[in-house]
Amino acid sequence: MARRTEPPDGGWGWVVVLSAFFQSALVFGVLRSFGVFFVEFVAAFGEQAARVSWIASIGIAVQQFGSPVGSALSTKFGPRPVVMTGGILAALGMLLASFATSLTHLYLSIGLLSGSGWALTFAPTLACLSCYFSRRRSLATGLALTGVGLSSFAFAPFFQWLLSHYAWRGSLLLVSALSLHLVACGALLRPPSLAEDPAVGGPRAQLTSLLHHGPFLRYTVALTLINTGYFIPYLHLVAHLQDLDWDPLPAAFLLSVAAISDLVGRVVSGWLGDAVPGPVTRLLMLWTTLTGVSLALFPVARVPTALVALAVAYGFTSGALAPLAFSVLPELVGTKRIYCGLGLLQMIESIGGLLGPPLSGYLRDVTGNYTASFVVAGAFLLSGSGILLTLPDFFSCFSTTTSRPQDLVTEAPDIKVSLPKEGLEED
């Protein structure tokens, strides 16, 4: 079969979008709704909030820190068998967690084993999707990640209902059955046949070039800071509302409200990312700043109307930044390095996912409420948005042309925008 020189911008890529949709739902939808289990684990094991927070924190960190392994295996064997194996591991971890008798068992089963399965699914799937799209990459990524919003809307009250009928052990068994559907998602993956670029080199050469790539490193630091505060509402908002004397079911429903807004934000942001001229980084910085502000305002809100309004604002802006965060990366490093780049990015930003929830729980234990937790989480996002200002072309004039990878390609200085596409490739 003839190899394409550019992504097809469609075709089987839409099936990959469907696969990524369900895969993101079964990974991050479960993670975002895990705050419902948080209260149950605190009561069941009689532990402090900081220690219980390590369950989800380890899972997020392993998922991200292990992403380079999933990327390397996908480069060698293809994404399909890797993602299918990850689905089995994720389901097995939840299954073993239902028999846990201590927090250590949950650290190992959900945090380590399920986290390893998630590491083998997310990065390879999203990298495969990026190889299929160029002009419509932001939209395709936004549609794929809407699975997170839909599942968060459904899973939060659904998990609360399961807990009220089957307790936390029976609920984890059913979550294990849901996670097994990741195997079917992996079976749908088929990377496009693109022409090889000999200048890209093997995984070691790609890793070396990325570690010397200034914009990529700054972008990684920015996303690490963003990741530190990003998941805090989904882990601790239910507990915060219960501190305000909310009943568990209405508190879980507020997560569903945020999830609906998240869903809308992802679709709108994906469309704007392709439609608005100029670097996608500008939109990413806007949504990140608004997310940080809404997080910091949560402790101020006391009445239900204000809390619902903040949940809608947080859901929309946090959902809007997600597809753009992954759309910026191919513009920085190019699609040929996307597997290695995405894996390395996920590994480094796992530091934020590892430290954020326990820090939030620690601040709750020290202060007796979640005020400092939400304010500090918002500060982390605002710091990350500030670093985004340093990325290439952020302050350049608006242009309808797509950004090309920075520092990893060499362009002739006399190339003009008006030249035909073939001429650019030859130069």
Coordinates of C-alpha atoms in Angstrom, one line a residue, residues 16-17 19-21 23-24 74 79 83 120-131 144 185-186 189 339 342:
V16 CA -10.0 5.8 16.2
V17 CA -11.8 8.8 17.5
S19 CA -12.2 4.2 20.3
A20 CA -10.5 7.1 22.1
F21 CA -13.9 8.4 23.2
Q23 CA -11.2 4.7 26.2
S24 CA -11.0 8.2 27.8
S74 CA 3.4 0.8 20.6
P79 CA -0.9 0.3 19.6
V83 CA -4.0 -1.1 24.6
L120 CA -0.7 1.3 28.3
T121 CA -4.0 2.7 26.9
F122 CA -4.2 6.5 27.0
A123 CA -0.9 7.7 25.4
P124 CA -0.9 5.1 22.5
T125 CA -4.5 5.8 21.6
L126 CA -4.1 9.6 21.6
A127 CA -0.8 9.3 19.6
C128 CA -2.5 7.1 17.0
L129 CA -5.3 9.6 16.7
S130 CA -2.9 12.5 16.2
C131 CA -1.3 10.6 13.3
A144 CA -12.5 11.9 21.6
C185 CA -11.3 -0.2 22.3
G186 CA -7.8 -1.4 21.6
L189 CA -6.8 0.9 16.6
Y339 CA 4.6 8.7 20.4
L342 CA 3.5 12.3 24.4

